[in-house]
CSV table of C-alpha atoms in Angstrom, one decimal:
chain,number,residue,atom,x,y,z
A,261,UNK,CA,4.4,4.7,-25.9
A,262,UNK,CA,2.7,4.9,-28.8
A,263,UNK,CA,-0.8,4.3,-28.2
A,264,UNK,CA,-0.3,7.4,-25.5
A,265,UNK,CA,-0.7,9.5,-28.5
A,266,UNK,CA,-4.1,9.0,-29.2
A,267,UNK,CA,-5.2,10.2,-25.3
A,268,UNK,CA,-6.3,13.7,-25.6
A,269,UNK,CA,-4.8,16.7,-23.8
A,270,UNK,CA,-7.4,17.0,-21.5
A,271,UNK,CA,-7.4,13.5,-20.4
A,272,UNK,CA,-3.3,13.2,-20.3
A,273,UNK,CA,-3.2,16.2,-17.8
A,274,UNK,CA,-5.9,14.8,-15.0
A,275,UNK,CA,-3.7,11.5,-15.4
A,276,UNK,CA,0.2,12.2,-15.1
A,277,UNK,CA,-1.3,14.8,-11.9
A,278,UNK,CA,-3.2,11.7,-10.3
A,279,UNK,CA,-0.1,9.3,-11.1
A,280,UNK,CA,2.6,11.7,-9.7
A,281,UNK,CA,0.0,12.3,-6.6
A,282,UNK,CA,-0.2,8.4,-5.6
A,283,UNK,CA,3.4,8.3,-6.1
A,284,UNK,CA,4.7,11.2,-3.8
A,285,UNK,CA,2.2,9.8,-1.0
A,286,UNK,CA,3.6,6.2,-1.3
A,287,UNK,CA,6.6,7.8,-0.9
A,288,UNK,CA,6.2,9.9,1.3
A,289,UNK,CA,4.3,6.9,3.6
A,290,UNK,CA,7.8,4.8,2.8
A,291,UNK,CA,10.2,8.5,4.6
A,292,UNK,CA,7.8,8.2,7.1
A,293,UNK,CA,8.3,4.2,7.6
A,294,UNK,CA,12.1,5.0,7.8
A,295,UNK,CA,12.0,8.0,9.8
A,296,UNK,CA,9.8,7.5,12.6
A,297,UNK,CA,11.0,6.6,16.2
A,298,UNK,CA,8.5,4.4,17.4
A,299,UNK,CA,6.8,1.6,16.0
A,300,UNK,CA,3.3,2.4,17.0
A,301,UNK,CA,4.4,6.0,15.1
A,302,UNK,CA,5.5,4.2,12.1
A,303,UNK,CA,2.3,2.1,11.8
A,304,UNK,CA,0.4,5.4,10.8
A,305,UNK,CA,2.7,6.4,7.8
A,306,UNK,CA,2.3,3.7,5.3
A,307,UNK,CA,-1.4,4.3,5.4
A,308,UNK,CA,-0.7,7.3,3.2
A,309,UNK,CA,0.0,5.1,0.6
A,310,UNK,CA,-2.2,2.4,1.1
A,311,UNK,CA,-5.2,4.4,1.1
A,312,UNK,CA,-5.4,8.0,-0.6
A,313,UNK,CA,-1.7,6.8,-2.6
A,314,UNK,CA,-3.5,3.7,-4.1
A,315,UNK,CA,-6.8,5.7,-4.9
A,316,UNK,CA,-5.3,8.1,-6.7
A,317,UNK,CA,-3.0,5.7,-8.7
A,318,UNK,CA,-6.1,3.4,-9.6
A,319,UNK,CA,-8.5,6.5,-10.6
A,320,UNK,CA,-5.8,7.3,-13.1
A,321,UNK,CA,-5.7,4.0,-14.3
A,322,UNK,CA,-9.1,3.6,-14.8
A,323,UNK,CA,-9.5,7.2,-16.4
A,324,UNK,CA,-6.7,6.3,-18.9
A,325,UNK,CA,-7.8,3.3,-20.2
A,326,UNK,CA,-12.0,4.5,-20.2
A,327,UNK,CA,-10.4,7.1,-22.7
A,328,UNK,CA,-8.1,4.4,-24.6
A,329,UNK,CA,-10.8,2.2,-24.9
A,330,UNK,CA,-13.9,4.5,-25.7
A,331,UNK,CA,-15.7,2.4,-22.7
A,332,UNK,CA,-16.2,2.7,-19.5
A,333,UNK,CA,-13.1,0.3,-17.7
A,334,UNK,CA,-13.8,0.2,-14.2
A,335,UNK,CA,-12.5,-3.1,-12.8
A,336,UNK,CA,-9.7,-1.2,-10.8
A,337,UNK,CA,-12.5,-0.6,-8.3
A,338,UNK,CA,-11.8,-4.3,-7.1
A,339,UNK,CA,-9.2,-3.2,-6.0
A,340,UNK,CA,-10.0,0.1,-4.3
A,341,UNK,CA,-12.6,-2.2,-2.8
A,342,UNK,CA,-10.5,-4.6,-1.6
A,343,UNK,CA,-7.4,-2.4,-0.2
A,344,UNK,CA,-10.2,-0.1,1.9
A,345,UNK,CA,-11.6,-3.4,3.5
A,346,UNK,CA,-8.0,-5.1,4.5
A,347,UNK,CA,-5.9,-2.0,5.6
A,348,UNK,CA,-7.8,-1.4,8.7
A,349,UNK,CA,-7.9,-5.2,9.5
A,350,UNK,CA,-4.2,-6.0,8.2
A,351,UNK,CA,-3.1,-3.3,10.9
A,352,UNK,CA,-5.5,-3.4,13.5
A,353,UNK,CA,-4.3,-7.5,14.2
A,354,UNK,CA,-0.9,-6.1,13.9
A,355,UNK,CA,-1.2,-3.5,16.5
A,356,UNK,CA,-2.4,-6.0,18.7
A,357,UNK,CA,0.3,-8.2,18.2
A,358,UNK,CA,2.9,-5.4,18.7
A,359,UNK,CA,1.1,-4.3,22.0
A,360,UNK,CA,0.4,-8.1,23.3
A,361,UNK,CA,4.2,-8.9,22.6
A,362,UNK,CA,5.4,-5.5,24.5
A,363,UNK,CA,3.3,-6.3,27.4
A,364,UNK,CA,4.4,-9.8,27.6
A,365,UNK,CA,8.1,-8.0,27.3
A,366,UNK,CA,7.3,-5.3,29.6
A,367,UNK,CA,9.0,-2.8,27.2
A,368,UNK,CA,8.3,0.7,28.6
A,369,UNK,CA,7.9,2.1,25.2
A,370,UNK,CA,4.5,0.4,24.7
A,371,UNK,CA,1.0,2.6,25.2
A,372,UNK,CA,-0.4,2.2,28.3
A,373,UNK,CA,-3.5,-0.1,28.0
A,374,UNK,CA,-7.4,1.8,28.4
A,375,UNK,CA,-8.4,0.9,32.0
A,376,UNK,CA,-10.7,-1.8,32.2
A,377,UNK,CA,-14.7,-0.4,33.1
A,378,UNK,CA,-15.2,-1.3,36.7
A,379,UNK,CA,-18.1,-3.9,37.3
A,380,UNK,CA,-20.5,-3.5,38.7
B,107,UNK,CA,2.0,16.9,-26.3
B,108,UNK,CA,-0.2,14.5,-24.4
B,109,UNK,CA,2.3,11.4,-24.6
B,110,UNK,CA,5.4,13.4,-23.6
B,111,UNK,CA,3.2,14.8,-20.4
B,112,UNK,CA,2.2,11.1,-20.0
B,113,UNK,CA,5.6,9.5,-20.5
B,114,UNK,CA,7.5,12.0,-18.5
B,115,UNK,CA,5.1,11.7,-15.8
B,116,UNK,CA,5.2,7.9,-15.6
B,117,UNK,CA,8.5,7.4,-15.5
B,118,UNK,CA,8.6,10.1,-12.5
B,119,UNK,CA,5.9,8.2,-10.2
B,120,UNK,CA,8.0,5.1,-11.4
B,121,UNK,CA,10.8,6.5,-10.0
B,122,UNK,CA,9.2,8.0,-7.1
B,123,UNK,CA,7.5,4.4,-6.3
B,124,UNK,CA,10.5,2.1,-6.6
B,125,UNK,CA,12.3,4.8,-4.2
B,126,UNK,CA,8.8,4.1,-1.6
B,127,UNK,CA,10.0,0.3,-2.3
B,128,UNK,CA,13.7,1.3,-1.6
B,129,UNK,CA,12.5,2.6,1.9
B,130,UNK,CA,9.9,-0.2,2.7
B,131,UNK,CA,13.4,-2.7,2.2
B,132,UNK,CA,15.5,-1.0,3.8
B,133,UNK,CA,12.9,-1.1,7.4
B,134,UNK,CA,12.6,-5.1,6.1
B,135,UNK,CA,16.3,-5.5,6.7
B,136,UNK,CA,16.7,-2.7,9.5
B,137,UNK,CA,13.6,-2.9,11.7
B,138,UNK,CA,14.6,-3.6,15.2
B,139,UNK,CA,12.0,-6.7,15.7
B,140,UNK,CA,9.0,-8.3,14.4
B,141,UNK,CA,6.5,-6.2,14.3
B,142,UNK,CA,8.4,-3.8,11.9
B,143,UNK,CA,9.6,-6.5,9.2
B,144,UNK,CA,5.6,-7.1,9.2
B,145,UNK,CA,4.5,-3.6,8.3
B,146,UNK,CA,7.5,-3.3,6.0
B,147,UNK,CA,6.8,-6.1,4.3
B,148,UNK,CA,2.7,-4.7,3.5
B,149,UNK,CA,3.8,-1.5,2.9
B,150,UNK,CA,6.6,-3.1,0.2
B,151,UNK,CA,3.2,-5.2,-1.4
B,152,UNK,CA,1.1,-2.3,-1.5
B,153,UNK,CA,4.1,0.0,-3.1
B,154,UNK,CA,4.6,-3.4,-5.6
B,155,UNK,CA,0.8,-3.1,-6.8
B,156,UNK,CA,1.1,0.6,-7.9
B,157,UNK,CA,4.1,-0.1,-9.3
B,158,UNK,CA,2.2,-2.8,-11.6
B,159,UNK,CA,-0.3,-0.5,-12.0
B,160,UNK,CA,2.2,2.1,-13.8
B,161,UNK,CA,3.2,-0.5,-15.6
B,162,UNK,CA,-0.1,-1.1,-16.8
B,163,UNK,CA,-0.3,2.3,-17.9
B,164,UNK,CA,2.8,2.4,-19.3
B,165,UNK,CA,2.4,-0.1,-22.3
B,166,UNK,CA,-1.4,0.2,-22.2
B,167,UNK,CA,-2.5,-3.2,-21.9
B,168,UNK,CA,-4.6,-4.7,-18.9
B,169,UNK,CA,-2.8,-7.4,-18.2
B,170,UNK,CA,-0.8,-5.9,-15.0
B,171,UNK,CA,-3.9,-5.4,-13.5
B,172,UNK,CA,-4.7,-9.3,-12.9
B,173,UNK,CA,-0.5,-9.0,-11.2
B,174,UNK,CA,-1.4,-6.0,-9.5
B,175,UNK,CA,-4.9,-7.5,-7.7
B,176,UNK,CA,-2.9,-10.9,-7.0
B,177,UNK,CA,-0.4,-9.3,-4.8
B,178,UNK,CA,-2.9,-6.7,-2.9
B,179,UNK,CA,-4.6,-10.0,-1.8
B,180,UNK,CA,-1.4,-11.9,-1.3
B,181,UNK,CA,-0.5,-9.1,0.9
B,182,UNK,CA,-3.4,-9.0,2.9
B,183,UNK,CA,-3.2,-12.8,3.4
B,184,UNK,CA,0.4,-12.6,4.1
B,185,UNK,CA,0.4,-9.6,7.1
B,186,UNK,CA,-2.8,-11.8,8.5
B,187,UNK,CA,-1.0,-14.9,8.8
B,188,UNK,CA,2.4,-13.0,10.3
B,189,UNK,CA,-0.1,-10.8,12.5
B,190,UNK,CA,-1.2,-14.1,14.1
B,191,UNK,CA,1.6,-16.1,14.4
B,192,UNK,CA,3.6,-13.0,15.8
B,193,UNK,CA,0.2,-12.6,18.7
B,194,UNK,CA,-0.3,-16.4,19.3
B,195,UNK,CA,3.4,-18.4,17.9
B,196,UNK,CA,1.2,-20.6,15.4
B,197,UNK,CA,-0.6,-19.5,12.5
B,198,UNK,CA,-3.3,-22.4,12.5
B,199,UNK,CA,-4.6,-23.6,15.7
């Protein structure tokens, strides 16, 4: 930790909060993984993490190292980029899955399905 | 001043994210069926990246980056492939 020295007090401050900030939300997403009853409740709480958690974590990383580096460092946006295309995707096929498998199963804890639109 | 705020706070999200990890496991080996191994399983990648990314902090080199972008898009790959094969019961058809 000793190139930590050279990052000004102004710059250390915005950091550690962000860092501590992604943190708690991963972790809280993760409580709320354990915790929740059902699994179409649990599939909301890791998006805590996976979203605002991994933001907040990456715009730390690249503030830290644009001040460690005198330059502008922004490839963590990749990754920002990246996570805010797949989440929705990732959990949008697995709902589907859930919900196809518990109305193959007739399991009486699945959602009821929309009602189809009548044709016409 | 500025490293012991940084130090002290990166070993607190460390901790804090490797307790998220801790959780994410323990629905891997707990979850009643499929579906919740699945969204253990991404939420344990995700929490794995930000771990590498405090890493990254931590010893100041950009190296963990390159670890932490390989396992966001293993992840992705990963739940895709499980989503399917748990819908369908073949990944490639």
């Amino acid at each position: 930790m000793t190139h930590a020295a050279d990052v000004p007090l102004w710059a250390a401050v915005p950091v550690a909060f962000l860092l501590l900030i992604g943190a708690g939300l991963a972790l809280a997403g993760s409580i709320g993984l354990v915790t929740l009853r059902s699994f179409y409740d649990r599939m909301h709480a890791p998006t805590l993490g996976t979203t605002l958690g991994i933001g907040s974590i990456l715009v730390a990383s690249m503030l830290y190292f644009s001040i460690l580096q005198t330059r502008f460092v922004l490839h963590e946006i990749l990754i920002a980029a990246f996570m805010v295309v797949t989440t929705p995707v990732t959990l949008m096929l697995l709902a589907r899955a859930a919900l196809y498998r518990d109305e193959r199963e007739g399991n009486p804890d699945a959602p009821p399905r929309r009602p189809t639109p009548v044709q016409d | 001043m500025s490293a012991m705020i940084l130090s002290s706070a990166i070993l607190a999200a460390q901790i804090l994210l490797v307790a998220a990890m801790g959780c994410a496991a323990l629905r891997v080996l707990r979850g009643p069926r499929a579906q919740d191994r699945v969204l253990a399983l991404d939420t344990l990648y995700v929490n794995g990246a930000m771990l590498l990314l405090v890493f990254g902090i931590r010893t100041g080199t950009t190296h963990y980056f390159e670890a932490a972008l390989l396992i966001s898009l293993l992840g992705f790959v990963a739940t895709a492939a499980l989503s399917k094969f748990l819908m369908r019961g073949e990944v490639i058809e």
